[in-house]
Structure formats: structure tokens, C-alpha cells
Coordinates of C-alpha atoms in Angstrom, one line a residue:
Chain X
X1 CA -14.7 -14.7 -25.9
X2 CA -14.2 -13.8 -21.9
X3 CA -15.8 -10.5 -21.6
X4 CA -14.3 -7.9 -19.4
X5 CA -18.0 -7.7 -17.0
X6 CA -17.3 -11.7 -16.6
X7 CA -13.8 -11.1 -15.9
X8 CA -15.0 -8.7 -12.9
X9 CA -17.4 -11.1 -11.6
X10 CA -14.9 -13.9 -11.4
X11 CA -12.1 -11.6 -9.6
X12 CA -15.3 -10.7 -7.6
X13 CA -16.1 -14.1 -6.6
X14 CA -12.7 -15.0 -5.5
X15 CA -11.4 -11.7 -3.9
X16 CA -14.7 -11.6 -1.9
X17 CA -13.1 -11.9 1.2
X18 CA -10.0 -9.4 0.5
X19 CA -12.7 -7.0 -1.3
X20 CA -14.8 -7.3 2.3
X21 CA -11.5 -7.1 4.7
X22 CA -10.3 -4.1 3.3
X23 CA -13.5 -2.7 1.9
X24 CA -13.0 -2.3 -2.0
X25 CA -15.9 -2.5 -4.2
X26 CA -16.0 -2.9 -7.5
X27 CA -18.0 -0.2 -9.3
X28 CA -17.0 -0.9 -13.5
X29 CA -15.1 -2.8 -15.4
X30 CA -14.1 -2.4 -18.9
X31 CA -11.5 -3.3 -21.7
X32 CA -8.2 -1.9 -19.6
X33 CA -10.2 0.2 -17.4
X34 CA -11.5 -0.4 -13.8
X35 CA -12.8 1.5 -11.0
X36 CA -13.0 0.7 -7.7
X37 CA -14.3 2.7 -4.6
X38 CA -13.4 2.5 -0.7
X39 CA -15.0 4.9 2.4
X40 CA -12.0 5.4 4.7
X41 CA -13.1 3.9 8.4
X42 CA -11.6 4.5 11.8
X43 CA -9.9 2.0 11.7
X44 CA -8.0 2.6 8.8
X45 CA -6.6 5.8 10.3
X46 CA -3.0 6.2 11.1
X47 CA -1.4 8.2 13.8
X48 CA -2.2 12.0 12.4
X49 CA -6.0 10.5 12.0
X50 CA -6.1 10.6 8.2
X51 CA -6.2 7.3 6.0
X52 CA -2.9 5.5 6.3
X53 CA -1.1 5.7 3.0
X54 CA -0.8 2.2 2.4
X55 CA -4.2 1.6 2.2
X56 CA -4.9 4.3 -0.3
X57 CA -1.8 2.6 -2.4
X58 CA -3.4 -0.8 -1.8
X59 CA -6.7 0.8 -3.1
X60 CA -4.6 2.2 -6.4
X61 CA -3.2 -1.4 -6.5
X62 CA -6.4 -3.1 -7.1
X63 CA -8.2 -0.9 -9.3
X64 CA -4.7 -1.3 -11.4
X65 CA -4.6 -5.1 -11.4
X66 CA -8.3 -5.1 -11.9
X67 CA -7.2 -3.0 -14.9
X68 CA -4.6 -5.2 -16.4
X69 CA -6.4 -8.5 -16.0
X70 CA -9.8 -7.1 -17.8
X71 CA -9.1 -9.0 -20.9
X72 CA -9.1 -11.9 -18.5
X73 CA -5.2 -13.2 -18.5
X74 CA -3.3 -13.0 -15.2
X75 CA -0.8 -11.2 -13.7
X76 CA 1.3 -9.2 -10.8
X77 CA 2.3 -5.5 -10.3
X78 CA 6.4 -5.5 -10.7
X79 CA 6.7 -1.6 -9.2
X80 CA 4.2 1.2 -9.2
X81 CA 5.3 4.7 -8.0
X82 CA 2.8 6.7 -5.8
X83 CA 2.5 10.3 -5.3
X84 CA 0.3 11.5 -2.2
X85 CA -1.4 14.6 -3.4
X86 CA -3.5 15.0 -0.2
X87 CA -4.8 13.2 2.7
X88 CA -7.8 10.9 2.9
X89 CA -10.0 12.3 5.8
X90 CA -12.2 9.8 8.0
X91 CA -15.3 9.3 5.7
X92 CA -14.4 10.6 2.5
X93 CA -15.3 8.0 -0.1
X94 CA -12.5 7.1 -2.7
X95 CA -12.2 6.0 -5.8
X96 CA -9.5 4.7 -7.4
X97 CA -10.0 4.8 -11.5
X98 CA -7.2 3.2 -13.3
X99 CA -6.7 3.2 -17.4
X100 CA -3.9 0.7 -19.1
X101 CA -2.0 3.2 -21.5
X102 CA 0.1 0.9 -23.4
X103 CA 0.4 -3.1 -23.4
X104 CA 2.4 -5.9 -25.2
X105 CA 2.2 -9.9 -25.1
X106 CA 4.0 -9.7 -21.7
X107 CA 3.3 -6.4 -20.3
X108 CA 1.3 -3.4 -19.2
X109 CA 1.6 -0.1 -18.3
X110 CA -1.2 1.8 -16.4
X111 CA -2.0 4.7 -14.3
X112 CA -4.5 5.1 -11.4
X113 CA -6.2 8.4 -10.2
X114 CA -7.6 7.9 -6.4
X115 CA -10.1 10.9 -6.1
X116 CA -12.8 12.1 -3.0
X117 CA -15.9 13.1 -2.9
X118 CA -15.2 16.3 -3.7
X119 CA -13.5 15.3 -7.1
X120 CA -10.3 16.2 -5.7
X121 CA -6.7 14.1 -6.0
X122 CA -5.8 12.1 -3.3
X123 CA -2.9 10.3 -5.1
X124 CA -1.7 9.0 -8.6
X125 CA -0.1 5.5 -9.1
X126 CA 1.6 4.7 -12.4
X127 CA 3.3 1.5 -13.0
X128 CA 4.2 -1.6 -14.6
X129 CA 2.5 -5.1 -14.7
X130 CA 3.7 -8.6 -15.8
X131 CA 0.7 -11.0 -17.4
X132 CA 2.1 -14.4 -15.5
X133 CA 0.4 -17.1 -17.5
X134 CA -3.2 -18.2 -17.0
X135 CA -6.6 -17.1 -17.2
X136 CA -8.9 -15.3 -14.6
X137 CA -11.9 -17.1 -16.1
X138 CA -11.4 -20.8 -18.1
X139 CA -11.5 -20.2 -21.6
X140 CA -14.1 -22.9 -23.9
X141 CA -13.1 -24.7 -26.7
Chain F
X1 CA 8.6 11.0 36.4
X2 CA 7.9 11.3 33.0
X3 CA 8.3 9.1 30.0
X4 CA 11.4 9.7 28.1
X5 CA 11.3 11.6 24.2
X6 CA 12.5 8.4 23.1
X7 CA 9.5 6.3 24.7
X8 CA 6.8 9.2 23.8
X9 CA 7.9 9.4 20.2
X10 CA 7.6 5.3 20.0
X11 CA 4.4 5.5 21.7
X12 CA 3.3 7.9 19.0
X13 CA 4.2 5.6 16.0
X14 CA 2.3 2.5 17.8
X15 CA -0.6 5.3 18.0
X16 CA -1.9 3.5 14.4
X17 CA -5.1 1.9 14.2
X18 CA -4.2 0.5 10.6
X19 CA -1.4 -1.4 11.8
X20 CA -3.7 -2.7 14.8
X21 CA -5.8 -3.5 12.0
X22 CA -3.2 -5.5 9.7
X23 CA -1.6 -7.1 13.3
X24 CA 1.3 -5.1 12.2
X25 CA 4.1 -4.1 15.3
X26 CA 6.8 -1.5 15.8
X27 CA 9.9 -3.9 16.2
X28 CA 12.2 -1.2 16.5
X29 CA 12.6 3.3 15.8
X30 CA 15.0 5.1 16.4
X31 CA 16.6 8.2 14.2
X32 CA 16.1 8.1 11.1
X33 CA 15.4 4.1 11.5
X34 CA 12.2 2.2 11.6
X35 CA 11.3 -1.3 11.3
X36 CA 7.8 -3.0 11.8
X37 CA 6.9 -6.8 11.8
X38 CA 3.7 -8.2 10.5
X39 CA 2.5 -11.7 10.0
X40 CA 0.9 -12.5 6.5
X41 CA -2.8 -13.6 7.3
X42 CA -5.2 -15.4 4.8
X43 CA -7.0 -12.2 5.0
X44 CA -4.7 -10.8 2.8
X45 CA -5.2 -13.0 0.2
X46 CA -5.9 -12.3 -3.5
X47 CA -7.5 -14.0 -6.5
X48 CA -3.8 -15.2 -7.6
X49 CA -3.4 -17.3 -3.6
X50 CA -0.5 -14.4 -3.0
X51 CA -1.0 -11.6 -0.7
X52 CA -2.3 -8.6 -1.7
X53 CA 0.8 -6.0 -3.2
X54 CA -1.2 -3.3 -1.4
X55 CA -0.7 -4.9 2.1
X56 CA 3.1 -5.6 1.7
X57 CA 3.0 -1.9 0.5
X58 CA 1.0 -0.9 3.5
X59 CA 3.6 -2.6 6.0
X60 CA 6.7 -0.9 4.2
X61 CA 4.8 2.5 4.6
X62 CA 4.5 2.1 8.4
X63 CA 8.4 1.6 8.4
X64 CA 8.7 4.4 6.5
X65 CA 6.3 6.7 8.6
X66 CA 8.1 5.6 12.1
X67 CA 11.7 6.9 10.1
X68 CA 10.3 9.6 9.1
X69 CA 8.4 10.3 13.0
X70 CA 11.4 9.3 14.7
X71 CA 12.8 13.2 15.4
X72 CA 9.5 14.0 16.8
X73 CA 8.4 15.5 14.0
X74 CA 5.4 14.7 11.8
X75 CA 6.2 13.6 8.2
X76 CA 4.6 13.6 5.4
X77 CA 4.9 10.7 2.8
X78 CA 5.2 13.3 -0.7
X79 CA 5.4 9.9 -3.2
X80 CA 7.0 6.0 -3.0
X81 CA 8.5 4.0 -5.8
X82 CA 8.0 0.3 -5.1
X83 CA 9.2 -2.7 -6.9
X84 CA 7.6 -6.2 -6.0
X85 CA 10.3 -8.7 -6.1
X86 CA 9.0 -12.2 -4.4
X87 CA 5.4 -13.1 -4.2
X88 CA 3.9 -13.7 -0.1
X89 CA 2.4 -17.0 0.8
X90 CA 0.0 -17.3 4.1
X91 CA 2.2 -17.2 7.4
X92 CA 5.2 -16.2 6.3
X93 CA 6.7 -13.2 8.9
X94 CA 7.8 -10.3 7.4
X95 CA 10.8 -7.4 8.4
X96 CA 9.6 -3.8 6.9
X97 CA 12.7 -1.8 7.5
X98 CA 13.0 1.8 6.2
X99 CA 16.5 4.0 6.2
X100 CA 16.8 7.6 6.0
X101 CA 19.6 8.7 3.2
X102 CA 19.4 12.1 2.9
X103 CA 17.7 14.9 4.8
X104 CA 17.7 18.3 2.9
X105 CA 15.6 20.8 4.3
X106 CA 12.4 19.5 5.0
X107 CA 12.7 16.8 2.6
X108 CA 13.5 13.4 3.7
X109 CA 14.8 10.4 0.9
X110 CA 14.7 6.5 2.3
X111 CA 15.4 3.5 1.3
X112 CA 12.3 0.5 2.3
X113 CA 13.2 -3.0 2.6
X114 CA 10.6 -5.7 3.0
X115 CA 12.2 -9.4 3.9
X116 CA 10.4 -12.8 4.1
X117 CA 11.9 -13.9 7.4
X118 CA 10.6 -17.3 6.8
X119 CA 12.5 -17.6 3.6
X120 CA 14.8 -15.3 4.0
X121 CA 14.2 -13.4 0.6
X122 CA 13.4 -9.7 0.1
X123 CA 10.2 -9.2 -0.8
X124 CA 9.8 -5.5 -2.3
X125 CA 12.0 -2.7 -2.2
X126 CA 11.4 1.4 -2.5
X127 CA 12.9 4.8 -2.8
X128 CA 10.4 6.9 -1.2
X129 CA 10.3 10.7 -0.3
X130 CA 8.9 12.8 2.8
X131 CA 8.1 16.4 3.9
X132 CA 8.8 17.1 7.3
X133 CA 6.4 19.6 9.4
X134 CA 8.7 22.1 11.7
X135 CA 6.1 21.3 14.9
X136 CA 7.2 19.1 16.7
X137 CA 4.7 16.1 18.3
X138 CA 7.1 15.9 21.1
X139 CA 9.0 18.6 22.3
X140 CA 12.8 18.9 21.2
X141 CA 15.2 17.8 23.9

């Protein structure tokens, strides 16, 4: 039996150079739980010199699929709705925690808190992901 | 001579060092209107060979934050509702477009688009919602 830790360290392995380019790490990973954290950099500023909200969604998005996949089967986001609660400011360090509420054969539903610092709400992602077939780490036997 | 409103407000939009960042472009803005162009680099990537949800997100936002921009007056994005439709392979060019429906107030409603142009399919769609500031970033005419 996959465990959700060696689940983490195989998405960790291949996302490496995603994780790197948009500077996600991985802090925990449990049964439909993950967390992961991001320091907003200049250049991830947009125009009014707060984070741009795509990368704060993107953020959401991979603590979320991080989420879904911790009980190491595959799969995609189909939509997720976003609310932006307040801006990221240059340096504030993010994290992204995201819980699967309900799941069947096929499907998930989970929700993702993106937080500073300061223990305040940035933004809240809920949506819906579809397990495509597969594993994230070969199963034995 | 001057530059024109029209030419300030564009040059505000392009004022994004996240786009720089993701080699996203303003294609087009005008009001109400905005449509950015990105290629899809191996950057993007994640564990499942697709790009990342967060980055085709990310490019729809900047549509959706030059419509919102393009009266010359800053706009908040309040919350987005995304639906992923095709997955993103490694080259392909994609056409963020974002439409302004209704305009109540301060509160903005559009429509996002994001099409493959390489195969020609759409790629994501979303009902998102804004808050526009009064000030002005550029000066009414």
C-alpha cells in the first residue's frame, strides 16, 4: 500500500522543475490533505505591484491536486471557483492548505484556503476533480 | 505631444512582470475587451506531461485584468469560476480573451475564453467578477 508521504515524494520528483519555476514547495502531505507554501517575488507582481492573481490560483491549484492524488491515483481539476479575499503583497509567504471534503470512485470535491503570514485569507478555491486512470507511484504485486 | 489614453492605458496593462515572466503578450484591449497570447513552455509542465491548470488560469486572468483596466480604471478581480475543458501539450499557442457582460455599479461580470490556436479547441472557460476603483490610473477624457 502507496502511502500518501510516498505519493508526495513522487509528485516531488517529477514536478521538480514546475515546483522550482513557479516556486511551490511542498510542506505535508496526508490522506486528502496537502499543503503547499510560495513567497511572492518581484517578479510575480502584476501591474498594481501585488501578486498577480493567477499565480495565487495556480498556487490553490496545486495544493488541491496534491490533495486529490494523496491516495496516489491520478487526475485533473475539471473547474474550481476562486474568491480573492485580499491581495498578496511582495514578500508575504503563502500557503495554500487544501482538504478533499467528499470523494467517490471517479471524483473529488475539495477546498483550498491560501493564507499569509499574518494568518490572514488571501483567497478560497473550492472545486471539482476527475481521477483519470493511473497511478502517481506503480503499485507491487 | 503626448501619448494618447488609449496608448497609456495599454502601456499600463503591459506594465506586468508576471506576464514577462510567463512570455505572456497583450494582443489586443480595448473597452471592455482584452485578449493576451502566450506560448505553452515545457516550464509549465506537470507530473501528468500537461501544463499546469494554474498557468492556463494565470493567462485567462491577465485577459480578464486588461478588460477590466481598459476604462482606465483599476479593477479588482472579487472571484473566477473556471472550468478546464482540453488538456495543453508543450508549444501549442494560446488566445486568452475576456468580455465584459454587465457593468453594474462598480461591479464588473465577464466572460474568459482560453483557445488552443494550434488545435483550434477551447481550452478553459470562466464567469468571473470584478470591483472597479473610482480613481482613475489615467485621467478620463
Amino acid at each position: 500500500m502507496t502511502t500518501p508521504k510516498q505519493v508526495g515524494a513522487k509528485l516531488l520528483e517529477v514536478d521538480g522543475p514546475l515546483n522550482r519555476f513557479l516556486g511551490f514547495e511542498l510542506i505535508d502531505i496526508s490522506t486528502g490533505h496537502a499543503v503547499v507554501r510560495m513567497v511572492v517575488q518581484p517578479h510575480m507582481l502584476n501591474g498594481a505591484g501585488v501578486c498577480q492573481g493567477g499565480l495565487i490560483f495556480a498556487l490553490a491549484d496545486h495544493a488541491f491536486a496534491y490533495a486529490c492524488m494523496s491516495t496516489n491515483q491520478a487526475g485533473v481539476t475539471l473547474s474550481a471557483n476562486i474568491i480573492f479575499n485580499r491581495p498578496g503583497q511582495p514578500g508575504d509567504r503563502l500557503i495554500a492548505t487544501a482538504t478533499v471534503t467528499d470523494e467517490s470512485r471517479r471524483t473529488a470535491s475539495c477546498g483550498v484556503v491560501v493564507i499569509n503570514q499574518h494568518g490572514e485569507t488571501v483567497a478560497q478555491v473550492s472545486g471539482v476533480h476527475y481521477r483519470t486512470k493511473g497511478s502517481i507511484v506503480e503499485e507491487r504485486g | 505631444m503626448s501619448e494618447s489614453r488609449e496608448d497609456q492605458i495599454r502601456a499600463h496593462i503591459e506594465n506586468d512582470r508576471y506576464a514577462d515572466f510567463l512570455g505572456a503578450t497583450l494582443e489586443e484591449v480595448s473597452e471592455g475587451y482584452g485578449r493576451f497570447r502566450m506560448e505553452a513552455r515545457p516550464e509549465f509542465l506537470n507530473f501528468n506531461g500537461l501544463i499546469h491548470g494554474g498557468v492556463i488560469f494565470s493567462v485567462s486572468d491577465l485577459a480578464f485584468a486588461a478588460a477590466g483596466n481598459s476604462r482606465g480604471q483599476t479593477a479588482y478581480a472579487l472571484g473566477v469560476d473556471i472550468s478546464f475543458i482540453k488538456p495543453v501539450s508543450v508549444g501549442d499557442i494560446l488566445i486568452a480573451e475576456c468580455r465584459e457582460l454587465s457593468l453594474t455599479g462598480p461591479i464588473g461580470i465577464c466572460e474568459i475564453t482560453v483557445r488552443n490556436e494550434t488545435t483550434n479547441e477551447l481550452i478553459a472557460h470562466s464567469k468571473a467578477t470584478l470591483y472597479r476603483k473610482k480613481e482613475f490610473f489615467v485621467p478620463p477624457a
